[in-house]
Coordinates of C-alpha atoms and ligand atoms in Angstrom, one line a residue:
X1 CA 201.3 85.3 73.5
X2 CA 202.4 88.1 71.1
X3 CA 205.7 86.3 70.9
X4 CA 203.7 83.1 69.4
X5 CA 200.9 84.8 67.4
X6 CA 203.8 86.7 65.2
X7 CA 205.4 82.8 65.1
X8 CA 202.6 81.6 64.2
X9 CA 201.7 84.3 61.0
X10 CA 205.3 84.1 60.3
X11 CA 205.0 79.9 59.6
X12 CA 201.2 80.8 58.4
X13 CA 202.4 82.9 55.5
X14 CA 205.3 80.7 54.6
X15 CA 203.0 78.1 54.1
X16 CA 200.3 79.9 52.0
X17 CA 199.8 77.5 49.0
X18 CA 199.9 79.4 45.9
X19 CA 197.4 78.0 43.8
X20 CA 194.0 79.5 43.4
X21 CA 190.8 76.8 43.7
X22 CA 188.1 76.2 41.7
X23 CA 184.5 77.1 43.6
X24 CA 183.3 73.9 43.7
X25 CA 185.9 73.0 46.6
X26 CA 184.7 72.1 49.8
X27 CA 185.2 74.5 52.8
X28 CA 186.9 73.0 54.7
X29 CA 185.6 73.7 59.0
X30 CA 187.8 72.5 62.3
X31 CA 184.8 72.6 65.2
X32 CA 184.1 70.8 68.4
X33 CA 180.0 70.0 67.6
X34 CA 181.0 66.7 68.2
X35 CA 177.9 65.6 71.2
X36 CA 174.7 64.0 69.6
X37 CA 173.0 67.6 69.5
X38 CA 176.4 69.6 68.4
X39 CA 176.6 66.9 65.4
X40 CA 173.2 67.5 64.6
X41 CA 173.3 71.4 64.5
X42 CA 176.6 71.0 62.8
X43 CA 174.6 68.7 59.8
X44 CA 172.1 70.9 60.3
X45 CA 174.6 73.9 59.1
X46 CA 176.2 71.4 56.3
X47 CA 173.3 70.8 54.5
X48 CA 171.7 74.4 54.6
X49 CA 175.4 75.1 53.0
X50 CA 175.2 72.4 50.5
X51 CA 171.3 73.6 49.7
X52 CA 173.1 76.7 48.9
X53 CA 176.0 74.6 46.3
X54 CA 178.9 75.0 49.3
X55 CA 180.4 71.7 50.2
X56 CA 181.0 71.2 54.3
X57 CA 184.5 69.0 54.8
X58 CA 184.2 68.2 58.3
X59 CA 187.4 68.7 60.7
X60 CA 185.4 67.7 63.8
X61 CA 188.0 67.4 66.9
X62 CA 185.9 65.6 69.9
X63 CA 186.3 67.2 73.4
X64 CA 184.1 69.6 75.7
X65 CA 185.0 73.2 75.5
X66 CA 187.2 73.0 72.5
X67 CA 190.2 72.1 74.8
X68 CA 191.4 70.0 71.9
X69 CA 190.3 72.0 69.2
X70 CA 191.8 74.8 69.5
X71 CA 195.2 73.0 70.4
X72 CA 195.0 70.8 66.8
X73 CA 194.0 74.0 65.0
X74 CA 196.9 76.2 66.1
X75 CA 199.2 72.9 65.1
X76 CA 197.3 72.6 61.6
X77 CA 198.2 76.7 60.9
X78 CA 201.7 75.9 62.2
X79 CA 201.7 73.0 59.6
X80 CA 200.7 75.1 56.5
X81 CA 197.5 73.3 56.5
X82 CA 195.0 75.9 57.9
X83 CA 191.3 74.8 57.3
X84 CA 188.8 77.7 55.7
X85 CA 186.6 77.8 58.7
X86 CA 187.0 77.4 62.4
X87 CA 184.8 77.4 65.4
X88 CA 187.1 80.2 67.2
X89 CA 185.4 81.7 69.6
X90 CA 185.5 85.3 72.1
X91 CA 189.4 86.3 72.7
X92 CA 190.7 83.1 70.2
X93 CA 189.1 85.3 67.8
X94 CA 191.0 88.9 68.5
X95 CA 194.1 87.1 68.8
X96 CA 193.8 85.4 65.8
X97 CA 192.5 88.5 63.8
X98 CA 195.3 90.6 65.3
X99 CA 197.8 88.3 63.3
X100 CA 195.8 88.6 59.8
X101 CA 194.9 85.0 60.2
X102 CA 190.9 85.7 59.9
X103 CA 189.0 86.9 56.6
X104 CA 187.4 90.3 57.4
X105 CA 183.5 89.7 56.5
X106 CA 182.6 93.9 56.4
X107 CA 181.3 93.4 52.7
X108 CA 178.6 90.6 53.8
X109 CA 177.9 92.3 57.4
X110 CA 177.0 95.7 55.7
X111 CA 174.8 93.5 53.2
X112 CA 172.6 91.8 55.9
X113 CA 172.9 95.1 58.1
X114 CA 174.8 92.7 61.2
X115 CA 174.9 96.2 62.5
X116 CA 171.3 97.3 62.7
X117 CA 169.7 93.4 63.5
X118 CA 172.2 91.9 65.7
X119 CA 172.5 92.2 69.7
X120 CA 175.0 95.1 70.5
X121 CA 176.8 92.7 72.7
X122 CA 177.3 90.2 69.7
X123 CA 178.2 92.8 67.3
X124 CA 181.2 94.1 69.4
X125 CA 182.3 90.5 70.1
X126 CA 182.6 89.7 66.4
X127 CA 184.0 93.4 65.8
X128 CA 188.1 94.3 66.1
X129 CA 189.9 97.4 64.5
X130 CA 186.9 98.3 62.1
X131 CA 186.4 94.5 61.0
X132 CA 184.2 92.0 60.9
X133 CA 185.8 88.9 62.0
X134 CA 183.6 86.1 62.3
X135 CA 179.8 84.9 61.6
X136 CA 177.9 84.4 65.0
X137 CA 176.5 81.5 65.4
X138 CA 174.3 81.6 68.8
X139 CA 174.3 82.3 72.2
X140 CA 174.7 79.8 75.2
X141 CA 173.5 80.5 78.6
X142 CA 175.8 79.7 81.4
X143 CA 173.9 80.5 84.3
X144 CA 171.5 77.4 83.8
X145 CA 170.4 74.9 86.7
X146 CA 168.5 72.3 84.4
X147 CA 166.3 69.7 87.0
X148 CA 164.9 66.6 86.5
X149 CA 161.4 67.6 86.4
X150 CA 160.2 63.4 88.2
X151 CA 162.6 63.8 91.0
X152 CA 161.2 67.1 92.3
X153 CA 157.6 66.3 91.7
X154 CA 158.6 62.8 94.2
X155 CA 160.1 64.9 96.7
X156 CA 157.2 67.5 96.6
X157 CA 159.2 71.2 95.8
X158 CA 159.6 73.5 92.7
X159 CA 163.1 74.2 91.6
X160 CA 164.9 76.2 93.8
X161 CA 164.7 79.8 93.2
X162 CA 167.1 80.7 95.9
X163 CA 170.0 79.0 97.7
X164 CA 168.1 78.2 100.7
X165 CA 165.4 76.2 98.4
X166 CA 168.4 74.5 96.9
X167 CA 169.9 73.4 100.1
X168 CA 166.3 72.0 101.0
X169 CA 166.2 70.4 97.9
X170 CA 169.8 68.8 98.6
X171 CA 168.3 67.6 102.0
X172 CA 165.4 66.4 100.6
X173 CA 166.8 64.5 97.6
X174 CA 169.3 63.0 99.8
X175 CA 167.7 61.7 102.0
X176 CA 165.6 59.8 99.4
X177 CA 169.0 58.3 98.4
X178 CA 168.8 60.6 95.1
X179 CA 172.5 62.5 93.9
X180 CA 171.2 66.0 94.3
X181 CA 173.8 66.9 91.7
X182 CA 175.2 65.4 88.6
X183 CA 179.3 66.4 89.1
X184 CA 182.3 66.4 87.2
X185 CA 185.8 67.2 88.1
X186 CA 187.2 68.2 84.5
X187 CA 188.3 71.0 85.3
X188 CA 186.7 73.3 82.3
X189 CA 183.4 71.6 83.9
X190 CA 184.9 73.3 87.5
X191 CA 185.2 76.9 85.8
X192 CA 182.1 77.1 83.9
X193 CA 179.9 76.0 87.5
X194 CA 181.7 78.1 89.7
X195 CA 181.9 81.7 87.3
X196 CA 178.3 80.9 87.6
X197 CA 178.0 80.5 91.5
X198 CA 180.7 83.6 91.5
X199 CA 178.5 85.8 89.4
X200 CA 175.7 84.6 92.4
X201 CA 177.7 85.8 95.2
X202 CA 179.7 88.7 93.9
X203 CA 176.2 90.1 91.7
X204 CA 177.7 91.6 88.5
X205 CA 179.5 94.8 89.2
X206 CA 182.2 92.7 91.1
X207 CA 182.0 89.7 88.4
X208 CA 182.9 92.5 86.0
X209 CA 185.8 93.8 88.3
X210 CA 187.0 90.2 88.8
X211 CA 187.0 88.5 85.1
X212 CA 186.3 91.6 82.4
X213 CA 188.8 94.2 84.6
X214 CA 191.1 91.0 86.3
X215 CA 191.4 93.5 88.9
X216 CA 194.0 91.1 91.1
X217 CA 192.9 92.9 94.5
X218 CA 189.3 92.4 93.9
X219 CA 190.0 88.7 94.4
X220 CA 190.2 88.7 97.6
X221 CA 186.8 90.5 98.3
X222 CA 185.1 88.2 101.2
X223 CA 182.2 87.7 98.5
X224 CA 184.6 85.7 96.0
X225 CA 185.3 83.5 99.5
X226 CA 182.2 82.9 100.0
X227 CA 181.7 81.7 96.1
X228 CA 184.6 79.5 96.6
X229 CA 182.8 78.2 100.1
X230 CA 180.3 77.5 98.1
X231 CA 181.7 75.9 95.1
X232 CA 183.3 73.5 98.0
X233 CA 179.6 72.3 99.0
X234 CA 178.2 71.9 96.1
X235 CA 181.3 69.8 95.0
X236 CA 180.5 67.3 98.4
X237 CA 176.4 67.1 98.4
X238 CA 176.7 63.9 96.5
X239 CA 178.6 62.0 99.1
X240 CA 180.2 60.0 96.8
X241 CA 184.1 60.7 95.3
X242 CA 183.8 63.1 92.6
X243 CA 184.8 61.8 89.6
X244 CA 186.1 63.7 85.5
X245 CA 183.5 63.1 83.4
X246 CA 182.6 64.5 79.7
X247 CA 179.6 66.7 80.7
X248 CA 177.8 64.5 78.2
X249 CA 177.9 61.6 81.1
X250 CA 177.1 64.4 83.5
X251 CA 173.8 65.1 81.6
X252 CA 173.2 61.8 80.9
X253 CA 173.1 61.2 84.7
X254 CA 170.3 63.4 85.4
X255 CA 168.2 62.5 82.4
X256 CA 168.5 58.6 83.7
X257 CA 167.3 60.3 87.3
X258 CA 170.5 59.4 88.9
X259 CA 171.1 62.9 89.6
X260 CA 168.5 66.1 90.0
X261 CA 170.5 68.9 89.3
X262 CA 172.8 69.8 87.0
X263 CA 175.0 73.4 85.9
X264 CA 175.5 73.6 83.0
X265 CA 175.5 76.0 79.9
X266 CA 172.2 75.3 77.7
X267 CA 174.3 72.8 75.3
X268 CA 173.1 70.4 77.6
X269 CA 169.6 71.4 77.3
X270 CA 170.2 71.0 73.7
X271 CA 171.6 67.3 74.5
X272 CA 168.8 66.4 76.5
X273 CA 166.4 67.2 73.6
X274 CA 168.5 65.5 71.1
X275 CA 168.3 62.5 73.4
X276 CA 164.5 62.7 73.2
X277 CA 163.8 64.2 76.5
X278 CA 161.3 66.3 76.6
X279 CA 161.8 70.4 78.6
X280 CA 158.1 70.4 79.5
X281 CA 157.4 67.4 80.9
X282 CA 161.3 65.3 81.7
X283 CA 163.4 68.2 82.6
X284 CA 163.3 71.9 83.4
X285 CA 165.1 74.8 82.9
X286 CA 165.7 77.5 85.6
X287 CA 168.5 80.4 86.1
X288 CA 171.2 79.4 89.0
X289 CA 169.7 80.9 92.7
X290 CA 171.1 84.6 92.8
X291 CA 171.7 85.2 88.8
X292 CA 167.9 86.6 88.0
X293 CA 168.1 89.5 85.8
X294 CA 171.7 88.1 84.8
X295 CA 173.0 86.5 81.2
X296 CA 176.4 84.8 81.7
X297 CA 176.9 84.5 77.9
X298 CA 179.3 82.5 75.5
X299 CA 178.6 83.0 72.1
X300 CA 179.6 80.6 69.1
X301 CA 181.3 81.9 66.3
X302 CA 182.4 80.6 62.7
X303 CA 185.3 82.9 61.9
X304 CA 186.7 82.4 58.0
X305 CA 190.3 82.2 57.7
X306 CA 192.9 83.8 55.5
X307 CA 194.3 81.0 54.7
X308 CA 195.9 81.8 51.1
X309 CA 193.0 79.5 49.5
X310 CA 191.2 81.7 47.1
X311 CA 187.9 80.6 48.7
X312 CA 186.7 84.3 49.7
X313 CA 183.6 84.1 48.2
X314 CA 182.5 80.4 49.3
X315 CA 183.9 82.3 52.5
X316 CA 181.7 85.0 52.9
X317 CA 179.1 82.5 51.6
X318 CA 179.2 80.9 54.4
X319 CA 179.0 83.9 56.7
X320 CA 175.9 84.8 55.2
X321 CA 174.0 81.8 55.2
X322 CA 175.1 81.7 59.3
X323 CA 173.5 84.7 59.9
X324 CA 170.0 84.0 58.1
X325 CA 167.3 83.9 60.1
X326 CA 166.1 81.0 58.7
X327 CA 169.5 79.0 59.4
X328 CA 169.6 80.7 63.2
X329 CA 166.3 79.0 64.5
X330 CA 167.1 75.8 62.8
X331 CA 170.5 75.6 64.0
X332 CA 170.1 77.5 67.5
X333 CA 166.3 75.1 68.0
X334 CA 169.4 72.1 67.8
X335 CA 172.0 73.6 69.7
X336 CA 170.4 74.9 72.6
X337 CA 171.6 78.5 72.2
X338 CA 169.7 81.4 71.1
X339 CA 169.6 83.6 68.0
X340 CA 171.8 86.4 67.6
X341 CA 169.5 88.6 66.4
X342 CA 167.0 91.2 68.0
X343 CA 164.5 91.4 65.6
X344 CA 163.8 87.3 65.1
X345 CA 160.3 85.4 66.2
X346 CA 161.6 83.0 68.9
X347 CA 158.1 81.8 69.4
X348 CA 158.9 78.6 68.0
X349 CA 161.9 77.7 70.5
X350 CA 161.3 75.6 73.6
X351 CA 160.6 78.0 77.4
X352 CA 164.1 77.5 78.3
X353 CA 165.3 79.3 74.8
X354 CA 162.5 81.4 75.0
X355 CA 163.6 82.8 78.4
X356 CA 167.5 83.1 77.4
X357 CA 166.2 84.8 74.7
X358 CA 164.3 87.6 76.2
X359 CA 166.8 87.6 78.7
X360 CA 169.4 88.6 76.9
X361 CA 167.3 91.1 75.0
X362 CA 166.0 92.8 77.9
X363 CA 168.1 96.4 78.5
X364 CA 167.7 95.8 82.5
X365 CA 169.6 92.6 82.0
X366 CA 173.0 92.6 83.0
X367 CA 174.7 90.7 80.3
X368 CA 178.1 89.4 81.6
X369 CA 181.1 87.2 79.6
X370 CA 182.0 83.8 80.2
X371 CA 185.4 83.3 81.5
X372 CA 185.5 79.5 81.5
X373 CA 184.4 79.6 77.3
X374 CA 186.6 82.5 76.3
X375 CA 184.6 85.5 76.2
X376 CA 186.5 87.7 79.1
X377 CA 190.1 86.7 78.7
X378 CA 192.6 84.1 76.7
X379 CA 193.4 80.6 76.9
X380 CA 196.4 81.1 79.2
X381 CA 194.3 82.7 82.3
X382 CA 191.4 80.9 81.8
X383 CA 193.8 77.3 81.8
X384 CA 195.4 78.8 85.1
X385 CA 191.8 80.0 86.7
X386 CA 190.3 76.4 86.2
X387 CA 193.7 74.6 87.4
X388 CA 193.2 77.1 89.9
X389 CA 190.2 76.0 91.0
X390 CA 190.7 72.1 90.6
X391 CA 193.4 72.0 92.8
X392 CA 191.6 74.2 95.0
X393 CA 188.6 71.7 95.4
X394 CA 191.4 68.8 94.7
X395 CA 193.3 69.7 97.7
X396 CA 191.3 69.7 100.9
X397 CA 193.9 71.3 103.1
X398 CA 193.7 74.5 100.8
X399 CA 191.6 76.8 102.4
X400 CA 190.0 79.2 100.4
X401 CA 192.0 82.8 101.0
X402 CA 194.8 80.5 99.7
X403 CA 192.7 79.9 96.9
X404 CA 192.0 83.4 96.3
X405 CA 195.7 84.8 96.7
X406 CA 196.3 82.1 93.8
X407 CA 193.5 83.5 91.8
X408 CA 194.7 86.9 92.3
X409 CA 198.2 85.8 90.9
X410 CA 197.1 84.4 87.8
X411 CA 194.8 86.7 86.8
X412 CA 196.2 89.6 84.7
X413 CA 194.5 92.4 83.8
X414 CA 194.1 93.7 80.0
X415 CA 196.6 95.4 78.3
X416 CA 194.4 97.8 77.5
X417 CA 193.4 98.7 81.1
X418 CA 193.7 102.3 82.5
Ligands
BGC501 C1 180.7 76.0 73.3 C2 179.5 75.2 73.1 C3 179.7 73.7 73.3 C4 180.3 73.5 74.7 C5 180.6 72.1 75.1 C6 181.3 75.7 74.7 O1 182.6 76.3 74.8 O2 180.4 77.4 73.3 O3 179.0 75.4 71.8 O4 178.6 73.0 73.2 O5 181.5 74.3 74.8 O6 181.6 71.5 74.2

């Protein structure tokens, strides 16, 4: 990795252009808000900018996660052709820093006092050697079991609040020839449902040990077998061949009542609005059975790059108009996510915002990083986790110690660990 980040600064710095641009130049921003509510919140952003005289080029690169994104983005740095904002997010963003490629935002962050307003846990992820590397955007909730509010009032139960209410749920549903849960088999999709059935069944101390320590041994703990177990069922309850589909389908699936259930981070919340649903009376909002008093987090970024441009100052323009409150609530209200500051009136957001909100604010909350979105380790072990896990559920014969012994041999711990 270090081996390509120096490749890549080295080509970067060849290729810095060495004319200065005139202000009125657009910025220029790669991203992945490509859904119906991620373009929203992203014209949501351009026209607060352009409100504010900056000019938004759009460098929108469809694909869930960012698997794409971040794959064209390295390519365009490679080429010389580097855009002046990029939706990098968790370790994308240290690695990237750690190779100059990012415009430290200190001066604006000590402006707005990021220090004093924003969630501890934000202001260390956008922190790295005494900078300021990127503008948070919002924060995404992974442990989220969204229902479709018509099938549960026709089967007669509340959403499931523990396992055992889920797997009478399943029974129920099924046997009313309704798919208990809307599925997909990409395997990004695989990681981000079963880090949130793992933090379930491991509770956080061991999540931590597995996916912010990658302790390899802790792998095999019987609770992480019992995840996978689980992982395996939930995969089946449909009855029908599991299929890849963009999580857009997925949600689409249980807002058409085709499916009751589906995990998901809150971007699909945010979809589901931007389709017109509506979280009080089409859908609900609850946290996955076993994750109360837990935040699985990913949090957007916006990080400015040093790209040899001369457009510092539209830069940190940017930055600062990101973290406005005013800009938070109408972006995050769009999204699905939540402010990233502790001191803003949420009251406006819909329950299931609301809820993340003071979640994620309250100290006895145990806030833990998302693996499958970047916050807990790079692109390499989370690709070889969710491969992991695809061919696990892929591959019937594979039991799951086999599963785990795999896990445990791509994981590597940080460099930095005692
Ligand atoms: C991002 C979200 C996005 C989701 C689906 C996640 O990694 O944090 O903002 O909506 O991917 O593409």
């Amino acid at each position: 990795m270090k081996a390509l980040a120096v490749l890549l600064l080295g080509w970067a710095v060849l290729a810095l252009p060495g004319w200065a641009q005139t202000p009125a130049q657009p910025v220029d921003v790669l991203h992945w808000l490509t859904s119906a509510s991620e373009r929203r919140a992203a014209n949501q952003l351009s026209s607060i900018l352009a409100a504010n005289g900056v000019q938004w080029r759009d460098a929108a690169i469809p694909g869930g996660g960012g698997m794409a994104a971040v794959k064209v983005l390295k390519s365009r740095v490679l080429m010389g052709d580097s855009p002046d904002v990029a939706q990098l997010i968790g370790t994308t963003l240290t690695e990237w820093a750690d190779v100059g490629l990012v415009l430290p935002l200190n001066a604006v962050a000590s402006r707005q006092r990021w220090a004093q307003t924003l969630f501890p846990t934000v202001m260390d992820l956008v922190s790295y050697n005494g900078m300021v590397i990127a503008a948070p955007l919002g924060i995404h909730r992974i442990n989220t079991l969204l229902y479709n509010r018509r099938l549960f009032a026709r089967i007669g139960l509340p959403p499931p609040s523990s396992w055992a209410e889920f797997e009478v749920a399943v029974h129920k549903l099924a046997a009313q020839g309704i798919q208990p849960l809307a599925w997909s088999d990409e395997p990004w999709q695989i990681a981000t449902v079963f880090e949130a059935v793992l933090l379930s069944d491991a509770g956080p101390a061991l999540y931590r040990e597995l996916i912010v320590q990658r302790k390899s041994s802790a792998w095999l703990d019987p609770r992480v077998e019992r995840a996978l177990t689980r992982l395996r069922w939930l995969r089946s309850i449909n009855g029908e061949p599991p299929r890849e589909q963009a999580w857009t389908d997925a949600a689409r699936e249980l807002l058409a009542g085709k499916a009751a259930m589906l995990v998901m981070g809150d971007w699909a919340k945010g979809e589901l609005i931007a389709w017109g649903a509506s979280p009080s009376k089409d859908f609900g909002c609850v946290v996955l059975p076993g994750t109360e008093n837990t935040h699985l987090y990913s949090i957007d970024t916006l990080a400015m790059l040093a790209n040899g441009h001369h457009r510092d100052a539209t830069q940190e323009k940017v930055a600062e108009l990101v973290f406005n409150a005013s800009t938070q609530l109408a972006y995050n209200r769009i999204k699905g996510s939540v402010p990233v500051q502790r001191d803003i009136d949420v009251a406006s957001l819909d329950s299931c915002a609301r809820d993340s909100w003071a979640s994620f604010a309250d100290p006895r909350t145990a806030r833990v990083p998302s693996l499958a979105h970047r916050m807990a380790a790079d692109e390499s072990i989370k690709d070889a986790v969710a491969q992991t896990l695809w061919r696990y559920l892929t591959d019937p014969r594979m039991e799951p110690a086999e599963a785990q012994r795999r896990l445990a041999a791509v994981i590597r711990a940080p460099s930095n660990a005692p």
